[in-house]
């Protein structure tokens, strides 16, 4: 009787270990696990039904309905979203705007639209076209993996400002 119980327990243990390691491997391979926290929030905000983003090391490669584009000229290799947007808006890097939060401080609020900038503490992006609701097609320097992307993003949590508004950045 003890042998049957021991054999049953061993079988359960083997099945449990095999199943849990297979589940863990499947989890590590999911696209959601490769996303940044912001990308995961955007994915779930859109209903989590679209295919998860695919990362690419090549410039111009397709990325979740958008593409990876060249690194902004004159910007550092890391922590460059503010610099990249200043190059896009003003044609050159402006040191006062390297800090993403400075965009919200230096420019007046505006309604989402083409040419506006979405800023929050820690990240800033240029709005190419407003798609309605919280969604916009954006130029997004340092959007993940030190890449610059043009893709669709949610504006939830961002303050939209007019970079050509009354308050002007020190140039």
mmCIF file of C-alpha atoms in Angstrom:
data_model
loop_
_atom_site.group_PDB
_atom_site.id
_atom_site.type_symbol
_atom_site.label_atom_id
_atom_site.label_comp_id
_atom_site.label_asym_id
_atom_site.label_seq_id
_atom_site.Cartn_x
_atom_site.Cartn_y
_atom_site.Cartn_z
ATOM 1 C CA UNK A 1 0.000 0.000 0.000
ATOM 2 C CA UNK A 2 2.838 2.423 0.886
ATOM 3 C CA UNK A 3 4.445 1.809 -2.506
ATOM 4 C CA UNK A 4 1.231 2.750 -4.350
ATOM 5 C CA UNK A 5 0.869 5.961 -2.326
ATOM 6 C CA UNK A 6 4.534 6.850 -2.891
ATOM 7 C CA UNK A 7 4.183 6.143 -6.632
ATOM 8 C CA UNK A 8 1.049 8.311 -6.807
ATOM 9 C CA UNK A 9 2.773 11.166 -4.969
ATOM 10 C CA UNK A 10 5.800 10.916 -7.246
ATOM 11 C CA UNK A 11 3.558 10.997 -10.321
ATOM 12 C CA UNK A 12 1.748 14.100 -9.025
ATOM 13 C CA UNK A 13 5.085 15.767 -8.249
ATOM 14 C CA UNK A 14 6.475 15.007 -11.724
ATOM 15 C CA UNK A 15 3.310 16.306 -13.427
ATOM 16 C CA UNK A 16 3.310 19.450 -11.280
ATOM 17 C CA UNK A 17 6.960 20.228 -12.001
ATOM 18 C CA UNK A 18 6.597 19.532 -15.719
ATOM 19 C CA UNK A 19 3.450 21.649 -16.014
ATOM 20 C CA UNK A 20 4.771 24.585 -13.986
ATOM 21 C CA UNK A 21 8.036 24.752 -15.933
ATOM 22 C CA UNK A 22 6.129 24.620 -19.234
ATOM 23 C CA UNK A 23 3.821 27.396 -18.002
ATOM 24 C CA UNK A 24 6.814 29.460 -16.880
ATOM 25 C CA UNK A 25 8.476 29.041 -20.274
ATOM 26 C CA UNK A 26 5.244 30.024 -22.027
ATOM 27 C CA UNK A 27 4.994 33.125 -19.803
ATOM 28 C CA UNK A 28 8.589 34.187 -20.540
ATOM 29 C CA UNK A 29 7.889 33.918 -24.256
ATOM 30 C CA UNK A 30 4.723 36.063 -24.243
ATOM 31 C CA UNK A 31 4.960 39.415 -26.027
ATOM 32 C CA UNK A 32 3.414 41.157 -22.995
ATOM 33 C CA UNK A 33 6.452 40.167 -20.953
ATOM 34 C CA UNK A 34 8.738 42.028 -23.378
ATOM 35 C CA UNK A 35 6.755 45.298 -23.125
ATOM 36 C CA UNK A 36 7.577 48.243 -20.917
ATOM 37 C CA UNK A 37 4.982 49.006 -18.221
ATOM 38 C CA UNK A 38 3.629 51.938 -20.283
ATOM 39 C CA UNK A 39 3.284 49.760 -23.391
ATOM 40 C CA UNK A 40 1.447 47.136 -21.326
ATOM 41 C CA UNK A 41 -0.972 49.806 -20.028
ATOM 42 C CA UNK A 42 -1.580 51.035 -23.577
ATOM 43 C CA UNK A 43 -2.120 47.455 -24.751
ATOM 44 C CA UNK A 44 -4.755 46.799 -22.089
ATOM 45 C CA UNK A 45 -6.346 50.247 -22.584
ATOM 46 C CA UNK A 46 -6.997 49.259 -26.198
ATOM 47 C CA UNK A 47 -8.756 46.113 -25.041
ATOM 48 C CA UNK A 48 -5.655 43.941 -25.223
ATOM 49 C CA UNK A 49 -6.875 42.526 -28.514
ATOM 50 C CA UNK A 50 -4.313 43.829 -30.936
ATOM 51 C CA UNK A 51 -1.107 41.948 -31.525
ATOM 52 C CA UNK A 52 1.565 42.920 -29.043
ATOM 53 C CA UNK A 53 4.459 45.038 -30.341
ATOM 54 C CA UNK A 54 7.367 43.386 -32.064
ATOM 55 C CA UNK A 55 10.758 44.908 -31.350
ATOM 56 C CA UNK A 56 13.236 45.393 -34.140
ATOM 57 C CA UNK A 57 16.876 46.407 -34.192
ATOM 58 C CA UNK A 58 16.669 47.799 -37.725
ATOM 59 C CA UNK A 59 15.669 51.387 -38.533
ATOM 60 C CA UNK A 60 12.532 51.642 -40.646
ATOM 61 C CA UNK A 61 11.242 48.234 -39.522
ATOM 62 C CA UNK A 62 7.501 47.941 -38.947
ATOM 63 C CA UNK A 63 6.390 48.233 -35.312
ATOM 64 C CA UNK A 64 2.779 47.814 -34.147
ATOM 65 C CA UNK A 65 1.282 49.798 -37.007
ATOM 66 C CA UNK A 66 4.213 52.223 -36.943
ATOM 67 C CA UNK A 67 7.917 52.118 -37.455
ATOM 68 C CA UNK A 68 11.284 52.610 -35.835
ATOM 69 C CA UNK A 69 12.989 55.718 -37.229
ATOM 70 C CA UNK A 70 16.473 57.224 -36.983
ATOM 71 C CA UNK A 71 17.857 58.508 -33.688
ATOM 72 C CA UNK A 72 17.392 62.315 -33.386
ATOM 73 C CA UNK A 73 20.482 64.211 -34.540
ATOM 74 C CA UNK A 74 22.552 65.779 -31.770
ATOM 75 C CA UNK A 75 20.854 63.868 -28.933
ATOM 76 C CA UNK A 76 22.499 61.568 -26.392
ATOM 77 C CA UNK A 77 22.164 57.782 -26.811
ATOM 78 C CA UNK A 78 20.141 57.454 -23.583
ATOM 79 C CA UNK A 79 17.435 59.534 -21.899
ATOM 80 C CA UNK A 80 16.768 61.541 -25.031
ATOM 81 C CA UNK A 81 12.992 61.993 -25.372
ATOM 82 C CA UNK A 82 13.053 65.722 -24.497
ATOM 83 C CA UNK A 83 15.991 66.326 -26.806
ATOM 84 C CA UNK A 84 14.355 64.387 -29.643
ATOM 85 C CA UNK A 85 11.103 66.323 -29.408
ATOM 86 C CA UNK A 86 12.992 69.656 -29.326
ATOM 87 C CA UNK A 87 14.794 68.623 -32.533
ATOM 88 C CA UNK A 88 11.419 67.706 -34.097
ATOM 89 C CA UNK A 89 9.731 70.967 -33.019
ATOM 90 C CA UNK A 90 12.556 73.528 -33.180
ATOM 91 C CA UNK A 91 15.039 71.842 -35.521
ATOM 92 C CA UNK A 92 17.810 71.524 -32.936
ATOM 93 C CA UNK A 93 18.435 70.258 -29.406
ATOM 94 C CA UNK A 94 17.454 72.734 -26.670
ATOM 95 C CA UNK A 95 19.050 71.820 -23.327
ATOM 96 C CA UNK A 96 16.263 73.401 -21.234
ATOM 97 C CA UNK A 97 13.839 70.946 -22.826
ATOM 98 C CA UNK A 98 15.846 67.755 -22.272
ATOM 99 C CA UNK A 99 13.915 67.222 -19.015
ATOM 100 C CA UNK A 100 10.447 66.008 -20.037
ATOM 101 C CA UNK A 101 8.664 67.823 -17.198
ATOM 102 C CA UNK A 102 9.999 71.184 -18.471
ATOM 103 C CA UNK A 103 7.711 70.920 -21.507
ATOM 104 C CA UNK A 104 4.663 71.104 -19.229
ATOM 105 C CA UNK A 105 6.205 73.993 -17.256
ATOM 106 C CA UNK A 106 7.339 76.151 -20.184
ATOM 107 C CA UNK A 107 4.368 75.880 -22.547
ATOM 108 C CA UNK A 108 0.626 76.507 -22.178
ATOM 109 C CA UNK A 109 -1.920 73.702 -22.166
ATOM 110 C CA UNK A 110 -3.640 72.955 -25.450
ATOM 111 C CA UNK A 111 -6.189 70.605 -26.967
ATOM 112 C CA UNK A 112 -4.708 67.484 -28.580
ATOM 113 C CA UNK A 113 -3.884 68.038 -32.236
ATOM 114 C CA UNK A 114 -1.174 67.922 -34.869
ATOM 115 C CA UNK A 115 1.962 69.775 -33.809
ATOM 116 C CA UNK A 116 1.177 69.648 -30.091
ATOM 117 C CA UNK A 117 3.378 67.903 -27.516
ATOM 118 C CA UNK A 118 2.247 65.386 -24.880
ATOM 119 C CA UNK A 119 4.361 65.627 -21.709
ATOM 120 C CA UNK A 120 4.435 64.073 -18.267
ATOM 121 C CA UNK A 121 7.105 63.647 -15.657
ATOM 122 C CA UNK A 122 9.604 61.276 -17.264
ATOM 123 C CA UNK A 123 8.477 61.278 -20.894
ATOM 124 C CA UNK A 124 7.485 63.565 -23.750
ATOM 125 C CA UNK A 125 6.321 62.891 -27.325
ATOM 126 C CA UNK A 126 5.298 64.924 -30.376
ATOM 127 C CA UNK A 127 1.731 64.500 -31.697
ATOM 128 C CA UNK A 128 1.714 63.908 -35.454
ATOM 129 C CA UNK A 129 -2.042 63.416 -35.680
ATOM 130 C CA UNK A 130 -4.837 63.208 -33.129
ATOM 131 C CA UNK A 131 -7.007 60.116 -33.604
ATOM 132 C CA UNK A 132 -9.761 60.952 -31.137
ATOM 133 C CA UNK A 133 -10.403 59.985 -27.535
ATOM 134 C CA UNK A 134 -7.055 59.456 -25.866
ATOM 135 C CA UNK A 135 -5.281 58.107 -28.949
ATOM 136 C CA UNK A 136 -2.755 59.842 -31.189
ATOM 137 C CA UNK A 137 -0.133 59.012 -33.803
ATOM 138 C CA UNK A 138 3.103 60.235 -32.214
ATOM 139 C CA UNK A 139 6.799 60.764 -32.840
ATOM 140 C CA UNK A 140 8.120 59.057 -29.722
ATOM 141 C CA UNK A 141 11.874 59.370 -29.013
ATOM 142 C CA UNK A 142 13.169 56.855 -26.457
ATOM 143 C CA UNK A 143 9.893 54.924 -26.551
ATOM 144 C CA UNK A 144 11.546 51.721 -25.381
ATOM 145 C CA UNK A 145 14.847 49.988 -25.963
ATOM 146 C CA UNK A 146 16.474 53.374 -26.741
ATOM 147 C CA UNK A 147 14.555 53.491 -30.048
ATOM 148 C CA UNK A 148 12.631 56.327 -31.674
ATOM 149 C CA UNK A 149 9.258 55.255 -33.008
ATOM 150 C CA UNK A 150 6.316 56.657 -34.879
ATOM 151 C CA UNK A 151 3.309 54.760 -33.570
ATOM 152 C CA UNK A 152 -0.121 55.030 -31.961
ATOM 153 C CA UNK A 153 -0.118 55.833 -28.241
ATOM 154 C CA UNK A 154 -2.596 56.749 -25.565
ATOM 155 C CA UNK A 155 -2.429 60.302 -24.223
ATOM 156 C CA UNK A 156 -3.834 59.212 -20.852
ATOM 157 C CA UNK A 157 -1.676 60.657 -18.081
ATOM 158 C CA UNK A 158 -0.040 63.218 -20.376
ATOM 159 C CA UNK A 159 -0.496 66.995 -20.416
ATOM 160 C CA UNK A 160 -0.873 68.311 -23.971
ATOM 161 C CA UNK A 161 0.942 71.617 -24.536
ATOM 162 C CA UNK A 162 1.445 73.995 -27.450
ATOM 163 C CA UNK A 163 5.202 74.403 -28.055
ATOM 164 C CA UNK A 164 4.521 77.558 -30.098
ATOM 165 C CA UNK A 165 2.286 79.083 -27.399
ATOM 166 C CA UNK A 166 2.652 82.338 -25.471
ATOM 167 C CA UNK A 167 5.280 81.062 -23.049
ATOM 168 C CA UNK A 168 8.436 80.434 -25.074
ATOM 169 C CA UNK A 169 11.348 78.142 -24.236
ATOM 170 C CA UNK A 170 14.701 79.770 -23.735
ATOM 171 C CA UNK A 171 16.512 79.179 -26.953
#
